[in-house]
């Protein structure tokens, strides 16, 4: 049985949320409340739009042009079980996963509940958005302190 994910929105085709053509899921709920956030309507943790993860997997399966899935927010690590289930299902299809978060990879790997979603991600965009460091020149990040981490390379050392 698929888990329910509280969704703020879905973009069926995006080229700005990671490499290649992606389906992007904006999760609902974020505790970071970064000043200057482009998506503050996703901060509320209140259930608003519940989707079974299998519905999102079907959207991915029905678009053969997709390279992968992006989990954004909100913060996907606030719904870690459903996001992990979704990420693993998309990876089983042979596609890649990009996950955005305001947490650092070091903090997430140290948390046994959140670690599985890091491991299910091919790339992690980590760190809080810092308005004073906003950049439009670095691909896929909002501020220059954020990192686009190749999770496999990071774990290999």
PDB file of C-alpha atoms in Angstrom, residues 20-150:
ATOM      1  CA  UNK A  20      17.542  16.770 -17.622  1.00  0.00           C
ATOM      2  CA  UNK A  21      13.767  16.675 -17.854  1.00  0.00           C
ATOM      3  CA  UNK A  22      12.142  15.983 -14.498  1.00  0.00           C
ATOM      4  CA  UNK A  23       8.840  15.641 -12.756  1.00  0.00           C
ATOM      5  CA  UNK A  24       9.017  17.906  -9.705  1.00  0.00           C
ATOM      6  CA  UNK A  25       7.000  17.359  -6.539  1.00  0.00           C
ATOM      7  CA  UNK A  26       6.735  20.292  -4.138  1.00  0.00           C
ATOM      8  CA  UNK A  27       6.076  18.769  -0.738  1.00  0.00           C
ATOM      9  CA  UNK A  28       4.075  20.573   1.913  1.00  0.00           C
ATOM     10  CA  UNK A  29       5.729  21.447   5.232  1.00  0.00           C
ATOM     11  CA  UNK A  30       8.948  23.206   6.122  1.00  0.00           C
ATOM     12  CA  UNK A  31      10.427  24.195   9.482  1.00  0.00           C
ATOM     13  CA  UNK A  32      13.275  26.328   8.090  1.00  0.00           C
ATOM     14  CA  UNK A  33      11.232  29.421   7.145  1.00  0.00           C
ATOM     15  CA  UNK A  34      14.172  30.903   5.245  1.00  0.00           C
ATOM     16  CA  UNK A  35      13.955  34.654   4.757  1.00  0.00           C
ATOM     17  CA  UNK A  36      13.303  35.379   1.075  1.00  0.00           C
ATOM     18  CA  UNK A  37      12.023  31.848   0.361  1.00  0.00           C
ATOM     19  CA  UNK A  38      10.357  31.750  -3.072  1.00  0.00           C
ATOM     20  CA  UNK A  39       7.737  29.291  -1.839  1.00  0.00           C
ATOM     21  CA  UNK A  40       6.487  30.234   1.690  1.00  0.00           C
ATOM     22  CA  UNK A  41       3.041  28.811   0.968  1.00  0.00           C
ATOM     23  CA  UNK A  42       4.645  25.368   1.406  1.00  0.00           C
ATOM     24  CA  UNK A  43       5.671  26.001   5.030  1.00  0.00           C
ATOM     25  CA  UNK A  44       2.439  24.883   6.699  1.00  0.00           C
ATOM     26  CA  UNK A  45       2.588  21.330   8.049  1.00  0.00           C
ATOM     27  CA  UNK A  46      -1.212  21.025   7.928  1.00  0.00           C
ATOM     28  CA  UNK A  47      -2.484  18.285   5.606  1.00  0.00           C
ATOM     29  CA  UNK A  48      -3.746  19.997   2.449  1.00  0.00           C
ATOM     30  CA  UNK A  49      -3.446  17.851  -0.652  1.00  0.00           C
ATOM     31  CA  UNK A  50      -2.751  14.186   0.068  1.00  0.00           C
ATOM     32  CA  UNK A  51      -1.538  12.016  -2.798  1.00  0.00           C
ATOM     33  CA  UNK A  52      -0.677   8.324  -2.724  1.00  0.00           C
ATOM     34  CA  UNK A  53       2.938   7.939  -3.790  1.00  0.00           C
ATOM     35  CA  UNK A  54       1.786   5.375  -6.361  1.00  0.00           C
ATOM     36  CA  UNK A  55      -0.139   8.150  -8.165  1.00  0.00           C
ATOM     37  CA  UNK A  56       3.089  10.119  -8.576  1.00  0.00           C
ATOM     38  CA  UNK A  57       4.962   7.007  -9.730  1.00  0.00           C
ATOM     39  CA  UNK A  58       2.257   6.523 -12.387  1.00  0.00           C
ATOM     40  CA  UNK A  59       2.801  10.083 -13.622  1.00  0.00           C
ATOM     41  CA  UNK A  60       6.509   9.327 -13.955  1.00  0.00           C
ATOM     42  CA  UNK A  61       5.876   6.015 -15.716  1.00  0.00           C
ATOM     43  CA  UNK A  62       3.535   7.671 -18.203  1.00  0.00           C
ATOM     44  CA  UNK A  63       6.175  10.121 -19.447  1.00  0.00           C
ATOM     45  CA  UNK A  64       9.002   8.276 -21.223  1.00  0.00           C
ATOM     46  CA  UNK A  65      10.883  11.544 -21.769  1.00  0.00           C
ATOM     47  CA  UNK A  66      11.662  12.045 -18.063  1.00  0.00           C
ATOM     48  CA  UNK A  67      15.196  11.644 -16.732  1.00  0.00           C
ATOM     49  CA  UNK A  68      14.084  11.667 -13.139  1.00  0.00           C
ATOM     50  CA  UNK A  69      12.182  13.030 -10.200  1.00  0.00           C
ATOM     51  CA  UNK A  70      12.878  16.097  -8.077  1.00  0.00           C
ATOM     52  CA  UNK A  71      11.621  16.333  -4.524  1.00  0.00           C
ATOM     53  CA  UNK A  72      11.424  19.939  -3.420  1.00  0.00           C
ATOM     54  CA  UNK A  73       9.329  21.846  -0.994  1.00  0.00           C
ATOM     55  CA  UNK A  74       8.657  22.666   1.646  1.00  0.00           C
ATOM     56  CA  UNK A  75      11.301  20.240   2.797  1.00  0.00           C
ATOM     57  CA  UNK A  76      10.958  16.612   1.659  1.00  0.00           C
ATOM     58  CA  UNK A  77      12.681  15.434   4.845  1.00  0.00           C
ATOM     59  CA  UNK A  78       9.606  16.546   6.829  1.00  0.00           C
ATOM     60  CA  UNK A  79       7.766  13.644   5.138  1.00  0.00           C
ATOM     61  CA  UNK A  80      10.684  11.313   4.947  1.00  0.00           C
ATOM     62  CA  UNK A  81       8.862   7.949   4.843  1.00  0.00           C
ATOM     63  CA  UNK A  82       6.629   8.834   1.887  1.00  0.00           C
ATOM     64  CA  UNK A  83       9.444  10.631   0.047  1.00  0.00           C
ATOM     65  CA  UNK A  84      11.782   7.670   0.526  1.00  0.00           C
ATOM     66  CA  UNK A  85       9.137   5.273  -0.793  1.00  0.00           C
ATOM     67  CA  UNK A  86       8.607   7.526  -3.809  1.00  0.00           C
ATOM     68  CA  UNK A  87      12.331   7.966  -4.486  1.00  0.00           C
ATOM     69  CA  UNK A  88      12.993   4.212  -4.323  1.00  0.00           C
ATOM     70  CA  UNK A  89      10.077   3.496  -6.688  1.00  0.00           C
ATOM     71  CA  UNK A  90      11.392   6.010  -9.236  1.00  0.00           C
ATOM     72  CA  UNK A  91      14.929   4.642  -8.954  1.00  0.00           C
ATOM     73  CA  UNK A  92      13.510   1.147  -9.604  1.00  0.00           C
ATOM     74  CA  UNK A  93      12.310   2.548 -12.942  1.00  0.00           C
ATOM     75  CA  UNK A  94      15.924   3.400 -13.814  1.00  0.00           C
ATOM     76  CA  UNK A  95      15.520   7.140 -13.290  1.00  0.00           C
ATOM     77  CA  UNK A  96      17.437   9.480 -10.999  1.00  0.00           C
ATOM     78  CA  UNK A  97      16.327  11.495  -7.975  1.00  0.00           C
ATOM     79  CA  UNK A  98      17.240  15.024  -6.880  1.00  0.00           C
ATOM     80  CA  UNK A  99      16.189  16.085  -3.374  1.00  0.00           C
ATOM     81  CA  UNK A 100      16.198  19.655  -2.085  1.00  0.00           C
ATOM     82  CA  UNK A 101      16.508  20.325   1.643  1.00  0.00           C
ATOM     83  CA  UNK A 102      17.358  23.057   4.103  1.00  0.00           C
ATOM     84  CA  UNK A 103      19.247  20.522   6.233  1.00  0.00           C
ATOM     85  CA  UNK A 104      22.894  19.644   5.597  1.00  0.00           C
ATOM     86  CA  UNK A 105      23.895  16.219   4.340  1.00  0.00           C
ATOM     87  CA  UNK A 106      25.981  15.731   7.467  1.00  0.00           C
ATOM     88  CA  UNK A 107      22.949  16.245   9.739  1.00  0.00           C
ATOM     89  CA  UNK A 108      20.743  14.026   7.582  1.00  0.00           C
ATOM     90  CA  UNK A 109      23.217  11.136   7.464  1.00  0.00           C
ATOM     91  CA  UNK A 110      23.496  11.272  11.258  1.00  0.00           C
ATOM     92  CA  UNK A 111      19.705  10.903  11.621  1.00  0.00           C
ATOM     93  CA  UNK A 112      18.657   7.241  11.220  1.00  0.00           C
ATOM     94  CA  UNK A 113      15.112   8.222  10.190  1.00  0.00           C
ATOM     95  CA  UNK A 114      16.228  10.644   7.479  1.00  0.00           C
ATOM     96  CA  UNK A 115      19.332   8.825   6.217  1.00  0.00           C
ATOM     97  CA  UNK A 116      17.389   6.454   3.868  1.00  0.00           C
ATOM     98  CA  UNK A 117      16.123   9.376   1.759  1.00  0.00           C
ATOM     99  CA  UNK A 118      19.658  10.695   1.368  1.00  0.00           C
ATOM    100  CA  UNK A 119      20.732   7.228   0.207  1.00  0.00           C
ATOM    101  CA  UNK A 120      17.794   7.054  -2.227  1.00  0.00           C
ATOM    102  CA  UNK A 121      18.826  10.381  -3.800  1.00  0.00           C
ATOM    103  CA  UNK A 122      21.363  10.750  -6.590  1.00  0.00           C
ATOM    104  CA  UNK A 123      21.871  14.422  -5.863  1.00  0.00           C
ATOM    105  CA  UNK A 124      21.099  16.424  -2.766  1.00  0.00           C
ATOM    106  CA  UNK A 125      20.776  20.208  -2.852  1.00  0.00           C
ATOM    107  CA  UNK A 126      21.440  21.018   0.778  1.00  0.00           C
ATOM    108  CA  UNK A 127      21.507  24.012   3.077  1.00  0.00           C
ATOM    109  CA  UNK A 128      19.132  26.782   3.999  1.00  0.00           C
ATOM    110  CA  UNK A 129      18.393  29.510   1.464  1.00  0.00           C
ATOM    111  CA  UNK A 130      20.320  32.655   2.451  1.00  0.00           C
ATOM    112  CA  UNK A 131      18.776  35.738   0.883  1.00  0.00           C
ATOM    113  CA  UNK A 132      22.057  37.715   1.117  1.00  0.00           C
ATOM    114  CA  UNK A 133      23.775  34.977  -0.913  1.00  0.00           C
ATOM    115  CA  UNK A 134      21.067  34.654  -3.591  1.00  0.00           C
ATOM    116  CA  UNK A 135      22.490  33.623  -6.943  1.00  0.00           C
ATOM    117  CA  UNK A 136      21.100  33.259 -10.422  1.00  0.00           C
ATOM    118  CA  UNK A 137      24.391  32.023 -11.905  1.00  0.00           C
ATOM    119  CA  UNK A 138      24.822  28.642 -10.185  1.00  0.00           C
ATOM    120  CA  UNK A 139      22.622  25.905 -11.618  1.00  0.00           C
ATOM    121  CA  UNK A 140      19.896  24.412  -9.416  1.00  0.00           C
ATOM    122  CA  UNK A 141      20.679  26.327  -6.194  1.00  0.00           C
ATOM    123  CA  UNK A 142      19.059  29.469  -4.817  1.00  0.00           C
ATOM    124  CA  UNK A 143      21.949  30.835  -2.783  1.00  0.00           C
ATOM    125  CA  UNK A 144      25.687  30.318  -3.085  1.00  0.00           C
ATOM    126  CA  UNK A 145      25.996  28.564   0.293  1.00  0.00           C
ATOM    127  CA  UNK A 146      23.837  25.682  -0.935  1.00  0.00           C
ATOM    128  CA  UNK A 147      25.592  22.635  -2.331  1.00  0.00           C
ATOM    129  CA  UNK A 148      24.630  20.280  -5.147  1.00  0.00           C
ATOM    130  CA  UNK A 149      26.061  17.039  -3.823  1.00  0.00           C
ATOM    131  CA  UNK A 150      26.545  13.874  -5.866  1.00  0.00           C
TER     132      UNK A 150
END
